[in-house]
Amino acid sequence: MEQPRAQVKKAASVNIQSDRDILSARQQGRALAQQVGLTSSDQTVVATVISELARNILLYARPGALTLGVVESNGRRGIQVEARDHGPGIPDIERALRVGYSTSKSLGLGLPGVRRLVDEFEIVSKPGKGTVVKVKKWK
C-alpha cells in the first residue's frame, strides 16, 4: 500500500553566503521547531543540522540556500530542511556519508552526523550539477 505524501508548507528560505547567514538560518529553524512543538533537545538537533548543512554549502559549494518548512503526514508534524547548491557535486555519496571521510581535512562528521540526527534523510548529487540534501525531523 502506498504511503500518502507528506505535505510541506514552506516557512523560510535563507541564502547561505556567510557565517551570518548560518546564524540566521539556525534562529529561524529553532523558532519553527518550537512552533511545531518539538522538544527543546529536538530544537537543538534542528539547529545543529542546519549548521552542518549550511557549513557544507560555505565550504564546498557557495552560494546555496536552505529552505525550511513545516511538514505534515498522517497527523504527524515536523520540520523539513532542504539544502540546495549548484556547486561541484559529490562524486561518491556513499563515501561522503562515512564517518571520518573528508575532502577538507575536517573530522568528517558533518553529513554522517546529520543523517544520524534526523528521522528522514535524502541526498541527490551529480558532479558538476550541485547537491540537494533534504531531511525531516518529526515531533
Short mmCIF file of N, CA, C and O in Angstrom, two decimals:
data_model
loop_
_atom_site.label_atom_id
_atom_site.label_comp_id
_atom_site.label_asym_id
_atom_site.label_seq_id
_atom_site.Cartn_x
_atom_site.Cartn_y
_atom_site.Cartn_z
N MET A 1 0.84 -1.19 0.00
CA MET A 1 0.00 0.00 0.00
C MET A 1 0.88 1.24 0.00
O MET A 1 1.83 1.35 0.76
N GLU A 2 0.55 2.16 -0.85
CA GLU A 2 1.36 3.38 -0.99
C GLU A 2 1.08 4.35 0.16
O GLU A 2 -0.07 4.58 0.53
N GLN A 3 2.15 4.90 0.75
CA GLN A 3 2.03 5.88 1.82
C GLN A 3 1.66 7.24 1.22
O GLN A 3 2.14 7.60 0.15
N PRO A 4 0.77 7.98 1.91
CA PRO A 4 0.47 9.33 1.41
C PRO A 4 1.70 10.22 1.51
O PRO A 4 2.50 10.06 2.42
N ARG A 5 1.81 11.13 0.57
CA ARG A 5 2.95 12.05 0.57
C ARG A 5 2.78 13.07 1.69
O ARG A 5 1.68 13.51 1.99
N ALA A 6 3.91 13.42 2.26
CA ALA A 6 3.90 14.46 3.29
C ALA A 6 3.66 15.82 2.64
O ALA A 6 4.16 16.09 1.54
N GLN A 7 2.85 16.63 3.30
CA GLN A 7 2.60 17.99 2.83
C GLN A 7 3.63 18.92 3.47
O GLN A 7 3.81 18.88 4.68
N VAL A 8 4.29 19.74 2.67
CA VAL A 8 5.30 20.65 3.18
C VAL A 8 4.84 22.08 2.93
O VAL A 8 4.50 22.44 1.80
N LYS A 9 4.80 22.87 4.00
CA LYS A 9 4.48 24.30 3.90
C LYS A 9 5.77 25.08 4.10
O LYS A 9 6.35 25.06 5.20
N LYS A 10 6.21 25.73 3.05
CA LYS A 10 7.45 26.49 3.12
C LYS A 10 7.30 27.63 4.12
O LYS A 10 6.31 28.36 4.10
N ALA A 11 8.29 27.75 5.01
CA ALA A 11 8.24 28.79 6.04
C ALA A 11 9.31 29.85 5.85
O ALA A 11 9.08 31.01 6.17
N ALA A 12 10.48 29.46 5.35
CA ALA A 12 11.57 30.43 5.21
C ALA A 12 12.60 29.90 4.23
O ALA A 12 12.75 28.69 4.07
N SER A 13 13.30 30.82 3.59
CA SER A 13 14.41 30.47 2.73
C SER A 13 15.56 31.41 3.06
O SER A 13 15.34 32.61 3.19
N VAL A 14 16.75 30.85 3.24
CA VAL A 14 17.91 31.66 3.60
C VAL A 14 19.04 31.36 2.62
O VAL A 14 19.48 30.21 2.51
N ASN A 15 19.49 32.38 1.90
CA ASN A 15 20.66 32.22 1.05
C ASN A 15 21.89 32.12 1.94
O ASN A 15 22.03 32.92 2.88
N ILE A 16 22.76 31.16 1.67
CA ILE A 16 23.93 30.93 2.52
C ILE A 16 25.17 31.43 1.79
O ILE A 16 25.65 30.82 0.83
N GLN A 17 25.66 32.58 2.28
CA GLN A 17 26.86 33.17 1.68
C GLN A 17 27.89 33.58 2.73
O GLN A 17 28.99 34.00 2.39
N SER A 18 27.51 33.49 4.02
CA SER A 18 28.43 33.89 5.09
C SER A 18 28.03 33.22 6.40
O SER A 18 26.94 32.64 6.50
N ASP A 19 28.89 33.34 7.40
CA ASP A 19 28.58 32.79 8.72
C ASP A 19 27.32 33.43 9.30
O ASP A 19 26.57 32.79 10.03
N ARG A 20 27.11 34.70 9.01
CA ARG A 20 25.92 35.40 9.50
C ARG A 20 24.64 34.73 8.98
O ARG A 20 23.64 34.65 9.69
N ASP A 21 24.67 34.24 7.74
CA ASP A 21 23.51 33.56 7.17
C ASP A 21 23.23 32.25 7.92
O ASP A 21 22.07 31.86 8.08
N ILE A 22 24.30 31.58 8.35
CA ILE A 22 24.13 30.34 9.12
C ILE A 22 23.41 30.65 10.42
O ILE A 22 22.47 29.95 10.81
N LEU A 23 23.82 31.71 11.08
CA LEU A 23 23.19 32.10 12.34
C LEU A 23 21.71 32.41 12.13
O LEU A 23 20.84 31.96 12.89
N SER A 24 21.40 33.14 11.07
CA SER A 24 20.01 33.48 10.77
C SER A 24 19.19 32.21 10.51
O SER A 24 18.07 32.07 11.02
N ALA A 25 19.75 31.29 9.73
CA ALA A 25 19.02 30.04 9.42
C ALA A 25 18.80 29.23 10.70
O ALA A 25 17.72 28.67 10.90
N ARG A 26 19.83 29.17 11.57
CA ARG A 26 19.69 28.44 12.84
C ARG A 26 18.55 29.02 13.67
O ARG A 26 17.73 28.29 14.23
N GLN A 27 18.52 30.35 13.79
CA GLN A 27 17.50 31.01 14.60
C GLN A 27 16.10 30.75 14.03
O GLN A 27 15.17 30.45 14.78
N GLN A 28 15.96 30.85 12.72
CA GLN A 28 14.65 30.62 12.10
C GLN A 28 14.23 29.15 12.24
O GLN A 28 13.05 28.86 12.48
N GLY A 29 15.19 28.24 12.10
CA GLY A 29 14.88 26.82 12.25
C GLY A 29 14.47 26.46 13.66
O GLY A 29 13.52 25.70 13.88
N ARG A 30 15.17 27.02 14.64
CA ARG A 30 14.84 26.74 16.04
C ARG A 30 13.44 27.29 16.36
O ARG A 30 12.63 26.61 17.01
N ALA A 31 13.14 28.50 15.89
CA ALA A 31 11.82 29.09 16.14
C ALA A 31 10.72 28.25 15.49
O ALA A 31 9.66 28.01 16.09
N LEU A 32 10.96 27.78 14.29
CA LEU A 32 9.98 26.95 13.59
C LEU A 32 9.78 25.62 14.33
O LEU A 32 8.65 25.15 14.49
N ALA A 33 10.88 25.03 14.80
CA ALA A 33 10.80 23.78 15.55
C ALA A 33 9.99 23.97 16.83
O ALA A 33 9.21 23.09 17.22
N GLN A 34 10.14 25.11 17.46
CA GLN A 34 9.38 25.41 18.67
C GLN A 34 7.89 25.55 18.33
O GLN A 34 7.04 25.02 19.03
N GLN A 35 7.57 26.23 17.22
CA GLN A 35 6.17 26.40 16.79
C GLN A 35 5.51 25.05 16.53
O GLN A 35 4.33 24.85 16.82
N VAL A 36 6.28 24.12 15.96
CA VAL A 36 5.74 22.80 15.64
C VAL A 36 5.55 21.96 16.89
O VAL A 36 4.77 21.01 16.90
N GLY A 37 6.25 22.32 17.95
CA GLY A 37 6.10 21.59 19.20
C GLY A 37 7.20 20.58 19.47
O GLY A 37 7.04 19.70 20.31
N LEU A 38 8.32 20.70 18.75
CA LEU A 38 9.44 19.80 19.03
C LEU A 38 9.99 20.10 20.42
O LEU A 38 9.94 21.24 20.89
N THR A 39 10.54 19.08 21.06
CA THR A 39 11.14 19.26 22.38
C THR A 39 12.33 20.20 22.28
O THR A 39 12.87 20.44 21.19
N SER A 40 12.77 20.69 23.43
CA SER A 40 13.93 21.57 23.46
C SER A 40 15.16 20.89 22.87
O SER A 40 15.92 21.50 22.11
N SER A 41 15.35 19.61 23.19
CA SER A 41 16.51 18.91 22.63
C SER A 41 16.38 18.71 21.13
O SER A 41 17.36 18.82 20.39
N ASP A 42 15.16 18.48 20.64
CA ASP A 42 14.97 18.35 19.19
C ASP A 42 15.12 19.71 18.48
O ASP A 42 15.53 19.77 17.33
N GLN A 43 14.78 20.79 19.16
CA GLN A 43 15.03 22.12 18.60
C GLN A 43 16.54 22.32 18.41
O GLN A 43 16.98 22.87 17.40
N THR A 44 17.31 21.84 19.37
CA THR A 44 18.78 21.92 19.26
C THR A 44 19.28 21.04 18.12
O THR A 44 20.19 21.43 17.38
N VAL A 45 18.67 19.87 17.97
CA VAL A 45 19.04 18.99 16.85
C VAL A 45 18.79 19.69 15.52
O VAL A 45 19.64 19.68 14.62
N VAL A 46 17.63 20.33 15.38
CA VAL A 46 17.31 21.04 14.13
C VAL A 46 18.34 22.14 13.88
O VAL A 46 18.86 22.28 12.76
N ALA A 47 18.69 22.90 14.91
CA ALA A 47 19.68 23.97 14.74
C ALA A 47 21.05 23.39 14.36
O ALA A 47 21.75 23.95 13.50
N THR A 48 21.41 22.25 14.94
CA THR A 48 22.69 21.61 14.62
C THR A 48 22.71 21.13 13.17
O THR A 48 23.69 21.32 12.44
N VAL A 49 21.62 20.52 12.75
CA VAL A 49 21.52 20.03 11.37
C VAL A 49 21.63 21.20 10.38
O VAL A 49 22.35 21.12 9.38
N ILE A 50 20.94 22.29 10.69
CA ILE A 50 21.01 23.47 9.83
C ILE A 50 22.44 23.98 9.74
O ILE A 50 22.94 24.30 8.66
N SER A 51 23.14 24.03 10.88
CA SER A 51 24.53 24.49 10.89
C SER A 51 25.41 23.61 10.00
O SER A 51 26.22 24.12 9.22
N GLU A 52 25.26 22.30 10.13
CA GLU A 52 26.10 21.39 9.35
C GLU A 52 25.84 21.52 7.85
O GLU A 52 26.77 21.57 7.04
N LEU A 53 24.57 21.57 7.48
CA LEU A 53 24.24 21.66 6.05
C LEU A 53 24.69 23.01 5.47
O LEU A 53 25.22 23.07 4.36
N ALA A 54 24.48 24.08 6.23
CA ALA A 54 24.90 25.40 5.76
C ALA A 54 26.41 25.51 5.69
O ALA A 54 26.96 26.09 4.74
N ARG A 55 27.10 24.92 6.68
CA ARG A 55 28.58 24.94 6.68
C ARG A 55 29.10 24.21 5.44
O ARG A 55 30.07 24.65 4.81
N ASN A 56 28.48 23.11 5.06
CA ASN A 56 28.90 22.40 3.85
C ASN A 56 28.75 23.28 2.62
O ASN A 56 29.61 23.26 1.73
N ILE A 57 27.67 24.06 2.57
CA ILE A 57 27.49 24.96 1.42
C ILE A 57 28.64 25.97 1.39
O ILE A 57 29.24 26.21 0.34
N LEU A 58 28.97 26.56 2.55
CA LEU A 58 30.05 27.55 2.58
C LEU A 58 31.39 26.94 2.21
O LEU A 58 32.18 27.56 1.49
N LEU A 59 31.66 25.74 2.70
CA LEU A 59 32.97 25.12 2.45
C LEU A 59 33.13 24.59 1.03
O LEU A 59 34.21 24.68 0.45
N TYR A 60 32.07 24.02 0.48
CA TYR A 60 32.23 23.26 -0.76
C TYR A 60 31.44 23.78 -1.96
O TYR A 60 31.77 23.41 -3.09
N ALA A 61 30.43 24.59 -1.74
CA ALA A 61 29.53 24.86 -2.88
C ALA A 61 28.87 26.23 -2.81
O ALA A 61 27.71 26.38 -3.20
N ARG A 62 29.55 27.21 -2.32
CA ARG A 62 28.98 28.54 -2.18
C ARG A 62 28.63 29.14 -3.53
O ARG A 62 29.44 28.98 -4.45
N PRO A 63 27.54 29.83 -3.72
CA PRO A 63 26.47 30.01 -2.76
C PRO A 63 25.45 28.88 -2.87
O PRO A 63 25.44 28.12 -3.82
N GLY A 64 24.58 28.84 -1.91
CA GLY A 64 23.49 27.88 -1.87
C GLY A 64 22.41 28.44 -0.98
O GLY A 64 22.50 29.58 -0.53
N ALA A 65 21.41 27.64 -0.72
CA ALA A 65 20.31 28.13 0.10
C ALA A 65 19.72 26.99 0.93
O ALA A 65 19.80 25.82 0.54
N LEU A 66 19.14 27.39 2.04
CA LEU A 66 18.38 26.46 2.87
C LEU A 66 16.92 26.88 2.82
O LEU A 66 16.62 28.07 2.91
N THR A 67 16.05 25.92 2.68
CA THR A 67 14.61 26.16 2.75
C THR A 67 14.07 25.38 3.94
O THR A 67 14.34 24.18 4.08
N LEU A 68 13.35 26.09 4.79
CA LEU A 68 12.78 25.47 5.99
C LEU A 68 11.28 25.38 5.81
O LEU A 68 10.66 26.31 5.27
N GLY A 69 10.70 24.29 6.28
CA GLY A 69 9.26 24.15 6.15
C GLY A 69 8.68 23.27 7.23
O GLY A 69 9.38 22.52 7.90
N VAL A 70 7.38 23.40 7.39
CA VAL A 70 6.63 22.54 8.30
C VAL A 70 6.08 21.40 7.45
O VAL A 70 5.49 21.64 6.39
N VAL A 71 6.27 20.18 7.90
CA VAL A 71 5.82 19.01 7.16
C VAL A 71 4.75 18.29 7.98
O VAL A 71 4.84 18.21 9.21
N GLU A 72 3.72 17.81 7.28
CA GLU A 72 2.63 17.09 7.94
C GLU A 72 2.31 15.83 7.14
O GLU A 72 2.26 15.86 5.91
N SER A 73 2.10 14.75 7.87
CA SER A 73 1.73 13.49 7.24
C SER A 73 1.06 12.59 8.26
O SER A 73 1.61 12.37 9.35
N ASN A 74 -0.11 12.06 7.95
CA ASN A 74 -0.82 11.13 8.83
C ASN A 74 -0.97 11.67 10.25
O ASN A 74 -0.78 10.94 11.21
N GLY A 75 -1.26 12.96 10.39
CA GLY A 75 -1.45 13.54 11.70
C GLY A 75 -0.17 13.91 12.43
O GLY A 75 -0.23 14.42 13.54
N ARG A 76 0.96 13.63 11.82
CA ARG A 76 2.25 13.99 12.43
C ARG A 76 2.71 15.33 11.86
O ARG A 76 2.40 15.67 10.71
N ARG A 77 3.46 16.07 12.68
CA ARG A 77 4.05 17.32 12.23
C ARG A 77 5.56 17.26 12.47
O ARG A 77 6.03 16.59 13.38
N GLY A 78 6.27 18.01 11.68
CA GLY A 78 7.71 18.06 11.84
C GLY A 78 8.30 19.21 11.05
O GLY A 78 7.59 20.08 10.54
N ILE A 79 9.61 19.18 10.95
CA ILE A 79 10.37 20.21 10.24
C ILE A 79 11.08 19.57 9.06
O ILE A 79 11.66 18.49 9.20
N GLN A 80 11.05 20.24 7.93
CA GLN A 80 11.86 19.82 6.79
C GLN A 80 12.90 20.88 6.52
O GLN A 80 12.59 22.08 6.52
N VAL A 81 14.12 20.45 6.33
CA VAL A 81 15.22 21.35 5.96
C VAL A 81 15.76 20.84 4.62
O VAL A 81 16.12 19.67 4.49
N GLU A 82 15.80 21.74 3.65
CA GLU A 82 16.35 21.39 2.34
C GLU A 82 17.53 22.30 2.06
O GLU A 82 17.39 23.52 2.09
N ALA A 83 18.70 21.70 1.83
CA ALA A 83 19.90 22.45 1.46
C ALA A 83 20.15 22.21 -0.03
O ALA A 83 20.22 21.07 -0.47
N ARG A 84 20.25 23.29 -0.77
CA ARG A 84 20.41 23.17 -2.22
C ARG A 84 21.57 24.05 -2.67
O ARG A 84 21.67 25.22 -2.27
N ASP A 85 22.44 23.49 -3.50
CA ASP A 85 23.53 24.30 -4.07
C ASP A 85 23.76 23.90 -5.52
O ASP A 85 23.24 22.89 -5.99
N HIS A 86 24.52 24.72 -6.19
CA HIS A 86 24.89 24.44 -7.58
C HIS A 86 26.39 24.30 -7.69
O HIS A 86 27.00 24.71 -8.67
N GLY A 87 26.99 23.73 -6.64
CA GLY A 87 28.43 23.54 -6.57
C GLY A 87 28.91 22.36 -7.41
O GLY A 87 28.20 21.89 -8.30
N PRO A 88 30.09 21.85 -7.07
CA PRO A 88 30.71 20.79 -7.88
C PRO A 88 30.05 19.43 -7.75
O PRO A 88 30.32 18.53 -8.55
N GLY A 89 29.16 19.27 -6.75
CA GLY A 89 28.52 17.97 -6.56
C GLY A 89 29.42 17.01 -5.79
O GLY A 89 30.59 17.31 -5.53
N ILE A 90 28.87 15.88 -5.43
CA ILE A 90 29.60 14.86 -4.67
C ILE A 90 29.73 13.63 -5.56
O ILE A 90 28.73 12.98 -5.88
N PRO A 91 30.95 13.27 -5.96
CA PRO A 91 31.11 12.15 -6.88
C PRO A 91 30.81 10.79 -6.26
O PRO A 91 30.39 9.88 -6.97
N ASP A 92 31.01 10.64 -4.96
CA ASP A 92 30.78 9.35 -4.30
C ASP A 92 29.99 9.61 -3.00
O ASP A 92 30.58 9.82 -1.93
N ILE A 93 28.67 9.57 -3.08
CA ILE A 93 27.83 9.89 -1.93
C ILE A 93 28.05 8.90 -0.80
O ILE A 93 28.15 9.29 0.37
N GLU A 94 28.12 7.62 -1.13
CA GLU A 94 28.31 6.61 -0.08
C GLU A 94 29.58 6.90 0.73
O GLU A 94 29.58 6.82 1.96
N ARG A 95 30.63 7.26 0.07
CA ARG A 95 31.88 7.58 0.75
C ARG A 95 31.74 8.85 1.60
O ARG A 95 32.25 8.93 2.71
N ALA A 96 31.04 9.85 1.06
CA ALA A 96 30.84 11.12 1.78
C ALA A 96 30.03 10.92 3.05
O ALA A 96 30.12 11.73 3.97
N LEU A 97 29.24 9.84 3.11
CA LEU A 97 28.42 9.58 4.28
C LEU A 97 29.12 8.72 5.33
O LEU A 97 28.54 8.41 6.36
N ARG A 98 30.37 8.34 5.07
CA ARG A 98 31.14 7.56 6.05
C ARG A 98 31.76 8.49 7.07
O ARG A 98 32.36 9.52 6.72
N VAL A 99 31.65 8.11 8.34
CA VAL A 99 32.29 8.88 9.41
C VAL A 99 33.80 8.87 9.16
O VAL A 99 34.40 7.83 8.89
N GLY A 100 34.39 10.05 9.21
CA GLY A 100 35.83 10.18 9.05
C GLY A 100 36.28 10.56 7.66
O GLY A 100 37.44 10.94 7.46
N TYR A 101 35.38 10.48 6.68
CA TYR A 101 35.76 10.88 5.32
C TYR A 101 35.59 12.38 5.16
O TYR A 101 34.56 12.94 5.52
N SER A 102 36.61 13.05 4.63
CA SER A 102 36.54 14.48 4.41
C SER A 102 37.47 14.86 3.27
O SER A 102 38.54 14.29 3.12
N THR A 103 37.05 15.84 2.49
CA THR A 103 37.92 16.38 1.45
C THR A 103 38.53 17.70 1.90
O THR A 103 39.29 18.31 1.16
N SER A 104 38.19 18.14 3.13
CA SER A 104 38.70 19.43 3.61
C SER A 104 39.54 19.28 4.88
O SER A 104 39.76 20.26 5.57
N LYS A 105 40.00 18.06 5.17
CA LYS A 105 40.82 17.79 6.36
C LYS A 105 40.07 18.07 7.66
O LYS A 105 40.68 18.36 8.67
N SER A 106 38.73 18.00 7.60
CA SER A 106 37.95 18.12 8.82
C SER A 106 37.82 16.72 9.44
O SER A 106 38.40 15.76 8.93
N LEU A 107 37.04 16.58 10.49
CA LEU A 107 36.86 15.28 11.13
C LEU A 107 35.94 14.36 10.33
O LEU A 107 35.83 13.17 10.63
N GLY A 108 35.25 14.90 9.34
CA GLY A 108 34.37 14.06 8.52
C GLY A 108 33.14 13.60 9.28
O GLY A 108 32.67 12.47 9.10
N LEU A 109 32.58 14.47 10.10
CA LEU A 109 31.41 14.10 10.89
C LEU A 109 30.13 14.77 10.41
O LEU A 109 29.05 14.42 10.88
N GLY A 110 30.22 15.73 9.50
CA GLY A 110 29.08 16.55 9.11
C GLY A 110 27.91 15.78 8.53
O GLY A 110 26.87 15.62 9.19
N LEU A 111 28.04 15.29 7.33
CA LEU A 111 26.91 14.59 6.69
C LEU A 111 26.51 13.32 7.43
O LEU A 111 25.32 13.08 7.64
N PRO A 112 27.48 12.48 7.89
CA PRO A 112 27.06 11.30 8.66
C PRO A 112 26.33 11.70 9.94
O PRO A 112 25.37 11.02 10.34
N GLY A 113 26.74 12.78 10.55
CA GLY A 113 26.07 13.24 11.76
C GLY A 113 24.66 13.71 11.48
O GLY A 113 23.73 13.41 12.23
N VAL A 114 24.50 14.46 10.40
CA VAL A 114 23.16 14.91 10.01
C VAL A 114 22.25 13.71 9.80
O VAL A 114 21.14 13.65 10.32
N ARG A 115 22.73 12.73 9.06
CA ARG A 115 21.91 11.54 8.78
C ARG A 115 21.50 10.83 10.07
O ARG A 115 20.38 10.34 10.20
N ARG A 116 22.41 10.77 11.03
CA ARG A 116 22.14 10.10 12.30
C ARG A 116 21.12 10.87 13.16
O ARG A 116 20.35 10.27 13.90
N LEU A 117 21.11 12.20 13.05
CA LEU A 117 20.27 13.03 13.92
C LEU A 117 18.81 13.14 13.48
O LEU A 117 17.95 13.45 14.28
N VAL A 118 18.55 12.92 12.19
CA VAL A 118 17.20 13.18 11.67
C VAL A 118 16.43 11.88 11.48
O VAL A 118 16.99 10.79 11.54
N ASP A 119 15.13 12.01 11.23
CA ASP A 119 14.27 10.84 11.03
C ASP A 119 14.26 10.40 9.57
O ASP A 119 14.05 9.22 9.28
N GLU A 120 14.40 11.34 8.65
CA GLU A 120 14.44 11.02 7.22
C GLU A 120 15.56 11.81 6.58
O GLU A 120 15.74 12.99 6.89
N PHE A 121 16.29 11.17 5.67
CA PHE A 121 17.45 11.80 5.04
C PHE A 121 17.49 11.40 3.57
O PHE A 121 17.41 10.21 3.25
N GLU A 122 17.59 12.38 2.69
CA GLU A 122 17.73 12.12 1.26
C GLU A 122 18.86 13.00 0.73
O GLU A 122 18.98 14.16 1.13
N ILE A 123 19.64 12.46 -0.18
CA ILE A 123 20.67 13.27 -0.82
C ILE A 123 20.72 12.90 -2.29
O ILE A 123 20.68 11.73 -2.66
N VAL A 124 20.75 13.94 -3.12
CA VAL A 124 20.89 13.76 -4.56
C VAL A 124 22.01 14.69 -4.99
O VAL A 124 22.00 15.88 -4.68
N SER A 125 22.98 14.14 -5.70
CA SER A 125 24.10 14.95 -6.14
C SER A 125 24.66 14.39 -7.43
O SER A 125 24.72 13.17 -7.59
N LYS A 126 25.04 15.29 -8.31
CA LYS A 126 25.68 14.88 -9.56
C LYS A 126 26.87 15.78 -9.77
O LYS A 126 26.76 17.02 -9.63
N PRO A 127 28.01 15.20 -10.10
CA PRO A 127 29.19 16.03 -10.35
C PRO A 127 28.89 17.12 -11.39
O PRO A 127 28.32 16.85 -12.45
N GLY A 128 29.23 18.34 -11.00
CA GLY A 128 29.02 19.49 -11.88
C GLY A 128 27.61 20.06 -11.84
O GLY A 128 27.35 21.08 -12.48
N LYS A 129 26.71 19.41 -11.13
CA LYS A 129 25.30 19.84 -11.13
C LYS A 129 24.81 20.28 -9.75
O LYS A 129 23.69 20.76 -9.63
N GLY A 130 25.61 20.08 -8.71
CA GLY A 130 25.18 20.51 -7.38
C GLY A 130 24.60 19.38 -6.55
O GLY A 130 24.56 18.22 -6.98
N THR A 131 24.14 19.77 -5.38
CA THR A 131 23.67 18.79 -4.40
C THR A 131 22.40 19.31 -3.74
O THR A 131 22.27 20.50 -3.48
N VAL A 132 21.48 18.38 -3.46
CA VAL A 132 20.29 18.68 -2.67
C VAL A 132 20.24 17.66 -1.54
O VAL A 132 20.27 16.46 -1.77
N VAL A 133 20.20 18.18 -0.31
CA VAL A 133 20.02 17.33 0.87
C VAL A 133 18.70 17.73 1.49
O VAL A 133 18.46 18.91 1.77
N LYS A 134 17.82 16.76 1.69
CA LYS A 134 16.51 17.02 2.28
C LYS A 134 16.35 16.13 3.51
O LYS A 134 16.51 14.91 3.41
N VAL A 135 16.07 16.76 4.65
CA VAL A 135 15.93 16.00 5.89
C VAL A 135 14.62 16.38 6.58
O VAL A 135 14.10 17.48 6.40
N LYS A 136 14.12 15.44 7.37
CA LYS A 136 12.91 15.70 8.17
C LYS A 136 13.17 15.26 9.60
O LYS A 136 13.79 14.22 9.85
N LYS A 137 12.67 16.06 10.52
CA LYS A 137 12.67 15.72 11.95
C LYS A 137 11.23 15.81 12.40
O LYS A 137 10.62 16.87 12.35
N TRP A 138 10.67 14.66 12.83
CA TRP A 138 9.27 14.58 13.23
C TRP A 138 9.11 14.81 14.72
O TRP A 138 9.98 14.46 15.51
N LYS A 139 7.95 15.35 15.09
CA LYS A 139 7.60 15.54 16.50
C LYS A 139 7.36 14.18 17.12
O LYS A 139 6.80 13.30 16.55
#
